[in-house]
């Protein structure tokens, strides 16, 4: 009975939203088929593509089931480019209901997510040409569907979401470009369309590359979302440029996601490769600590939201706090080892990493700042000092740091491992100095920064160094530190703006630099550090990057296509790493968006950026890794993004 009631509710939503779905369809359904060659279309039936729909449903727990159908009520009267009236279109509803009933038999629970799509662009080509074209796309960045001629059906459609969620165009992490994974493609084609319809993949096999428009209905919320059709933003719901109000729920959902990854033991579920539901079985102590730091940041942000003023919200915060305490206990009891007056985080392989000590300090300091009345305060202060003494012991006479030690005897394992460790160490020591005002920590950082400046560390454009320089100028507002912060981002803004991957640390870098610009307002005597730097162009890049990060968020309309939707729902993913969702991936997205929310809430621009914004820069990819990737332009022009974000 419950399942019947649930199904009726979904149908009711369909009935309510059908007029708006019709409006969407009339404006976006297929109007033209592009043909690569005239000869390739000989004998190919194409007219019904305008009346072809793709229906995907899920119970929220199991991978979506998808079915393609051609609407008889439209097929008799429609040609590509024509449109029926609503009285014809609404006859689609009984067809959808029948298909929902059929697909629902494949689930253990009632259907709660429904995605209805139709073709809005299509190009006819051949299998050989299609395979060749894939080499021009970064892996997992082919953003269209593919259709093959069928035996019982005119065309066997596989949407972009289906191809990506089943790794059909992924050839492994050693191949940088997209390419057909024959095994995965055949397995999914058989499951989706039946083994009797699998084509012979000859070079001249006609195929259609297509894009879709559509809607997503979430029965849990009662909402119907139009799906984006523009590059980069395809696959998820249409959104206006981010505002404080729309960024807030993303922060809430991702903070809760990260909190749910903490097990009762305090150890995180480290991550997932979602295409086939694989859990990442390795672990990393550094990322445990840094993710806990971000989780406390998320808790602090959620605690400040007006929405968190009711019983349900208080319970959510309480659950987050339990996760934080469990994660902190695991860090302290299982991952940290005391050596006389020093303490070190021990990572796999018996390694002591400079960066691990640093992010452990960041987590402890943040905990003490957010949970001021904690009875653990004295113990945490003492441990933070021991960890800081461990960092000082890794600092050399020239101010540089040793990066990795052997945990068994504290002997050197690696002088240098990754430049991030330097910025993490300096940032952590500054945060600890801000808490305790112990001059030892500030002295460590000033010595380190002299080395960073001499060694031209700004060339790494590291977000941790940007964070650190911001903390340093609070207490030592000297020109050389302002100049380092500018150098750390100079020449990089086009990359921040145009980089095709979501690259969440670019937003962290940008938010840290924004705070530096605010501080620079207080020191007009140092404004010449910005000579030749385009402040307006930087803010264009910042807003573009923040909005691009939403393309790495697992909305339900995307998560539903992967094997275990609940394990990734509201997490953040890295597309070119097989849509990986790992705790540190979520950490970096979350930290950047928290900073961006604070910025949007206050709309506090530095005086240096008060003049009118310059026109949008041309999109130019600056990284060789993307040299073959077709340029993708965002869904909103930058003027509208800036206007919305500045509240003008």
CSV table of N, CA and C in Angstrom, one decimal, residues 179-269:
chain,number,residue,atom,x,y,z
A,179,UNK,N,38.2,7.6,-24.7
A,179,UNK,CA,38.3,6.5,-25.7
A,179,UNK,C,37.4,5.4,-25.3
A,180,UNK,N,37.0,4.6,-26.3
A,180,UNK,CA,36.0,3.6,-26.1
A,180,UNK,C,36.6,2.5,-25.2
A,181,UNK,N,35.9,2.2,-24.1
A,181,UNK,CA,36.2,1.0,-23.3
A,181,UNK,C,35.3,-0.1,-23.8
A,182,UNK,N,35.8,-1.0,-24.7
A,182,UNK,CA,34.9,-1.9,-25.4
A,182,UNK,C,34.2,-2.8,-24.4
A,183,UNK,N,34.9,-3.3,-23.4
A,183,UNK,CA,34.2,-4.2,-22.5
A,183,UNK,C,33.1,-3.5,-21.7
A,184,UNK,N,33.3,-2.4,-21.2
A,184,UNK,CA,32.3,-1.6,-20.4
A,184,UNK,C,31.1,-1.3,-21.3
A,185,UNK,N,31.4,-0.8,-22.5
A,185,UNK,CA,30.4,-0.4,-23.5
A,185,UNK,C,29.5,-1.6,-23.8
A,186,UNK,N,30.1,-2.8,-24.1
A,186,UNK,CA,29.3,-3.9,-24.5
A,186,UNK,C,28.5,-4.4,-23.3
A,187,UNK,N,29.0,-4.4,-22.1
A,187,UNK,CA,28.3,-4.9,-20.9
A,187,UNK,C,27.1,-4.0,-20.7
A,188,UNK,N,27.3,-2.7,-20.8
A,188,UNK,CA,26.1,-1.8,-20.5
A,188,UNK,C,25.1,-1.8,-21.7
A,189,UNK,N,25.6,-1.9,-22.9
A,189,UNK,CA,24.7,-2.0,-24.1
A,189,UNK,C,23.8,-3.2,-23.9
A,190,UNK,N,24.3,-4.3,-23.5
A,190,UNK,CA,23.5,-5.6,-23.4
A,190,UNK,C,22.5,-5.4,-22.3
A,191,UNK,N,23.0,-4.8,-21.1
A,191,UNK,CA,22.0,-4.6,-20.0
A,191,UNK,C,20.9,-3.6,-20.4
A,192,UNK,N,21.3,-2.7,-21.1
A,192,UNK,CA,20.3,-1.6,-21.4
A,192,UNK,C,19.4,-1.9,-22.6
A,193,UNK,N,19.9,-2.5,-23.6
A,193,UNK,CA,19.1,-2.7,-24.9
A,193,UNK,C,19.0,-4.2,-25.3
A,194,UNK,N,19.7,-5.1,-24.6
A,194,UNK,CA,19.5,-6.5,-24.9
A,194,UNK,C,20.7,-7.0,-25.9
A,195,UNK,N,21.2,-8.2,-25.6
A,195,UNK,CA,22.3,-8.6,-26.4
A,195,UNK,C,22.0,-8.9,-27.9
A,196,UNK,N,20.7,-9.1,-28.2
A,196,UNK,CA,20.4,-9.3,-29.6
A,196,UNK,C,20.5,-8.1,-30.5
A,197,UNK,N,20.6,-6.9,-29.8
A,197,UNK,CA,20.7,-5.7,-30.6
A,197,UNK,C,22.1,-5.1,-30.7
A,198,UNK,N,23.1,-5.7,-30.1
A,198,UNK,CA,24.4,-5.2,-30.1
A,198,UNK,C,24.9,-5.1,-31.6
A,199,UNK,N,25.4,-3.9,-32.0
A,199,UNK,CA,25.8,-3.8,-33.4
A,199,UNK,C,27.2,-4.4,-33.7
A,200,UNK,N,27.4,-4.6,-34.9
A,200,UNK,CA,28.8,-5.0,-35.4
A,200,UNK,C,29.5,-3.6,-35.5
A,201,UNK,N,30.6,-3.5,-34.8
A,201,UNK,CA,31.3,-2.2,-34.7
A,201,UNK,C,32.3,-2.0,-35.9
A,202,UNK,N,31.7,-1.9,-37.1
A,202,UNK,CA,32.6,-1.7,-38.2
A,202,UNK,C,32.9,-0.2,-38.3
A,203,UNK,N,34.0,0.1,-39.0
A,203,UNK,CA,34.4,1.5,-39.1
A,203,UNK,C,33.3,2.4,-39.7
A,204,UNK,N,32.5,1.9,-40.6
A,204,UNK,CA,31.5,2.8,-41.3
A,204,UNK,C,30.1,2.6,-40.6
A,205,UNK,N,30.1,2.0,-39.4
A,205,UNK,CA,28.8,2.0,-38.7
A,205,UNK,C,28.3,3.4,-38.4
A,206,UNK,N,27.0,3.7,-38.9
A,206,UNK,CA,26.5,5.0,-38.6
A,206,UNK,C,26.1,5.1,-37.1
A,207,UNK,N,26.5,6.2,-36.5
A,207,UNK,CA,26.1,6.5,-35.1
A,207,UNK,C,25.7,8.0,-35.0
A,208,UNK,N,25.0,8.2,-34.0
A,208,UNK,CA,24.5,9.6,-33.7
A,208,UNK,C,25.1,10.1,-32.4
A,209,UNK,N,25.8,11.2,-32.4
A,209,UNK,CA,26.2,11.9,-31.2
A,209,UNK,C,25.1,12.9,-30.9
A,210,UNK,N,24.6,12.9,-29.7
A,210,UNK,CA,23.5,13.7,-29.3
A,210,UNK,C,23.6,14.4,-28.0
A,211,UNK,N,22.9,15.5,-27.8
A,211,UNK,CA,22.8,16.1,-26.5
A,211,UNK,C,21.3,16.1,-26.1
A,212,UNK,N,21.0,16.3,-24.8
A,212,UNK,CA,19.6,16.3,-24.4
A,212,UNK,C,19.3,17.5,-23.6
A,213,UNK,N,18.0,17.8,-23.5
A,213,UNK,CA,17.4,18.7,-22.6
A,213,UNK,C,16.5,17.8,-21.7
A,214,UNK,N,15.9,18.4,-20.7
A,214,UNK,CA,15.0,17.5,-19.9
A,214,UNK,C,14.7,18.1,-18.5
A,215,UNK,N,14.1,17.3,-17.7
A,215,UNK,CA,13.7,17.7,-16.3
A,215,UNK,C,14.1,16.6,-15.4
A,216,UNK,N,14.2,17.0,-14.1
A,216,UNK,CA,14.4,16.0,-13.0
A,216,UNK,C,13.4,16.3,-11.9
A,217,UNK,N,12.6,15.3,-11.5
A,217,UNK,CA,11.6,15.4,-10.4
A,217,UNK,C,12.1,14.7,-9.2
A,218,UNK,N,12.2,15.4,-8.1
A,218,UNK,CA,12.6,14.8,-6.8
A,218,UNK,C,11.4,14.7,-6.0
A,219,UNK,N,10.9,13.5,-5.8
A,219,UNK,CA,9.7,13.3,-5.0
A,219,UNK,C,10.0,13.7,-3.5
A,220,UNK,N,11.2,13.5,-3.0
A,220,UNK,CA,11.5,13.9,-1.6
A,220,UNK,C,11.3,15.3,-1.3
A,221,UNK,N,11.5,16.2,-2.3
A,221,UNK,CA,11.4,17.6,-2.1
A,221,UNK,C,10.1,18.2,-2.8
A,222,UNK,N,9.6,17.4,-3.8
A,222,UNK,CA,8.4,17.9,-4.5
A,222,UNK,C,8.8,18.9,-5.6
A,223,UNK,N,10.1,18.9,-6.0
A,223,UNK,CA,10.6,19.9,-6.9
A,223,UNK,C,10.8,19.3,-8.3
A,224,UNK,N,10.7,20.2,-9.3
A,224,UNK,CA,11.0,19.8,-10.7
A,224,UNK,C,12.0,20.8,-11.2
A,225,UNK,N,13.1,20.3,-11.6
A,225,UNK,CA,14.2,21.1,-12.1
A,225,UNK,C,14.5,20.9,-13.6
A,226,UNK,N,14.6,22.0,-14.4
A,226,UNK,CA,15.0,21.9,-15.7
A,226,UNK,C,16.5,21.5,-15.7
A,227,UNK,N,16.9,20.7,-16.6
A,227,UNK,CA,18.3,20.3,-16.7
A,227,UNK,C,19.1,21.3,-17.6
A,228,UNK,N,20.4,21.5,-17.2
A,228,UNK,CA,21.2,22.4,-18.0
A,228,UNK,C,21.5,21.8,-19.3
A,229,UNK,N,21.6,22.7,-20.4
A,229,UNK,CA,22.0,22.2,-21.7
A,229,UNK,C,23.3,22.8,-22.2
A,230,UNK,N,23.9,23.7,-21.4
A,230,UNK,CA,25.1,24.4,-21.8
A,230,UNK,C,26.3,23.7,-21.4
A,231,UNK,N,27.4,23.8,-22.2
A,231,UNK,CA,28.7,23.1,-21.8
A,231,UNK,C,29.1,23.4,-20.4
A,232,UNK,N,29.9,22.5,-19.8
A,232,UNK,CA,30.4,22.5,-18.5
A,232,UNK,C,29.2,22.3,-17.5
A,233,UNK,N,28.1,22.9,-17.7
A,233,UNK,CA,27.0,22.8,-16.7
A,233,UNK,C,26.0,21.7,-17.0
A,234,UNK,N,26.3,20.9,-18.1
A,234,UNK,CA,25.3,19.9,-18.5
A,234,UNK,C,25.2,18.8,-17.5
A,235,UNK,N,24.1,18.2,-17.4
A,235,UNK,CA,23.9,17.0,-16.5
A,235,UNK,C,23.2,17.3,-15.2
A,236,UNK,N,23.2,18.5,-14.7
A,236,UNK,CA,22.5,18.8,-13.5
A,236,UNK,C,21.6,20.0,-13.7
A,237,UNK,N,20.8,20.3,-12.7
A,237,UNK,CA,19.8,21.3,-12.7
A,237,UNK,C,20.3,22.7,-13.1
A,238,UNK,N,19.4,23.4,-13.8
A,238,UNK,CA,19.8,24.8,-14.1
A,238,UNK,C,19.8,25.6,-12.8
A,239,UNK,N,20.9,26.4,-12.7
A,239,UNK,CA,21.1,27.3,-11.5
A,239,UNK,C,21.4,28.7,-12.0
A,240,UNK,N,21.0,29.6,-11.2
A,240,UNK,CA,21.4,31.0,-11.4
A,240,UNK,C,22.8,31.1,-10.8
A,241,UNK,N,23.6,32.2,-11.2
A,241,UNK,CA,24.9,32.4,-10.6
A,241,UNK,C,24.8,32.3,-9.0
A,242,UNK,N,25.7,31.8,-8.4
A,242,UNK,CA,25.7,31.5,-6.9
A,242,UNK,C,25.5,32.8,-6.2
A,243,UNK,N,24.6,32.8,-5.2
A,243,UNK,CA,24.4,33.8,-4.2
A,243,UNK,C,24.7,33.2,-2.8
A,244,UNK,N,24.6,34.1,-1.8
A,244,UNK,CA,24.8,33.5,-0.5
A,244,UNK,C,23.7,32.5,-0.2
A,245,UNK,N,22.5,32.8,-0.6
A,245,UNK,CA,21.3,31.9,-0.3
A,245,UNK,C,21.5,30.6,-1.0
A,246,UNK,N,22.0,30.6,-2.2
A,246,UNK,CA,22.1,29.3,-2.9
A,246,UNK,C,23.4,28.5,-2.6
A,247,UNK,N,24.4,29.2,-2.1
A,247,UNK,CA,25.6,28.6,-1.7
A,247,UNK,C,25.4,27.9,-0.4
A,248,UNK,N,24.6,28.5,0.5
A,248,UNK,CA,24.4,27.9,1.8
A,248,UNK,C,24.0,26.4,1.8
A,249,UNK,N,22.9,26.0,1.1
A,249,UNK,CA,22.5,24.6,1.1
A,249,UNK,C,23.6,23.7,0.6
A,250,UNK,N,24.4,24.1,-0.4
A,250,UNK,CA,25.5,23.3,-0.9
A,250,UNK,C,26.5,23.0,0.3
A,251,UNK,N,26.8,24.1,1.1
A,251,UNK,CA,27.7,23.9,2.2
A,251,UNK,C,27.1,23.0,3.2
A,252,UNK,N,25.8,23.1,3.5
A,252,UNK,CA,25.1,22.2,4.5
A,252,UNK,C,25.2,20.8,4.0
A,253,UNK,N,24.8,20.5,2.8
A,253,UNK,CA,24.8,19.2,2.3
A,253,UNK,C,26.1,18.5,2.3
A,254,UNK,N,27.1,19.3,1.8
A,254,UNK,CA,28.5,18.7,1.7
A,254,UNK,C,29.1,18.5,3.1
A,255,UNK,N,28.8,19.4,4.0
A,255,UNK,CA,29.3,19.2,5.4
A,255,UNK,C,28.7,17.9,6.0
A,256,UNK,N,27.4,17.8,5.8
A,256,UNK,CA,26.7,16.6,6.3
A,256,UNK,C,27.2,15.3,5.7
A,257,UNK,N,27.6,15.5,4.4
A,257,UNK,CA,28.1,14.3,3.7
A,257,UNK,C,29.5,13.9,4.3
A,258,UNK,N,30.3,14.9,4.5
A,258,UNK,CA,31.6,14.6,5.1
A,258,UNK,C,31.5,14.0,6.5
A,259,UNK,N,30.5,14.5,7.3
A,259,UNK,CA,30.3,14.0,8.6
A,259,UNK,C,29.8,12.6,8.6
A,260,UNK,N,29.1,12.2,7.6
A,260,UNK,CA,28.6,10.8,7.5
A,260,UNK,C,29.7,9.8,7.1
A,261,UNK,N,30.8,10.4,6.6
A,261,UNK,CA,31.9,9.4,6.3
A,261,UNK,C,32.7,9.0,7.5
A,262,UNK,N,32.5,9.7,8.6
A,262,UNK,CA,33.2,9.3,9.8
A,262,UNK,C,32.5,8.1,10.5
A,263,UNK,N,33.2,7.1,10.6
A,263,UNK,CA,32.6,5.9,11.2
A,263,UNK,C,32.7,6.0,12.8
A,264,UNK,N,32.0,5.1,13.5
A,264,UNK,CA,32.0,5.2,15.0
A,264,UNK,C,33.4,5.1,15.5
A,265,UNK,N,34.3,4.4,14.8
A,265,UNK,CA,35.7,4.3,15.3
A,265,UNK,C,36.5,5.7,15.2
A,266,UNK,N,35.9,6.6,14.4
A,266,UNK,CA,36.6,7.9,14.1
A,266,UNK,C,37.3,7.9,12.8
A,267,UNK,N,37.5,6.7,12.2
A,267,UNK,CA,38.2,6.7,10.9
A,267,UNK,C,37.1,7.0,9.8
A,268,UNK,N,37.6,7.6,8.8
A,268,UNK,CA,36.7,8.0,7.7
A,268,UNK,C,36.5,6.8,6.7
A,269,UNK,N,35.4,6.7,6.0
A,269,UNK,CA,35.3,6.0,4.8
A,269,UNK,C,36.1,6.9,3.8
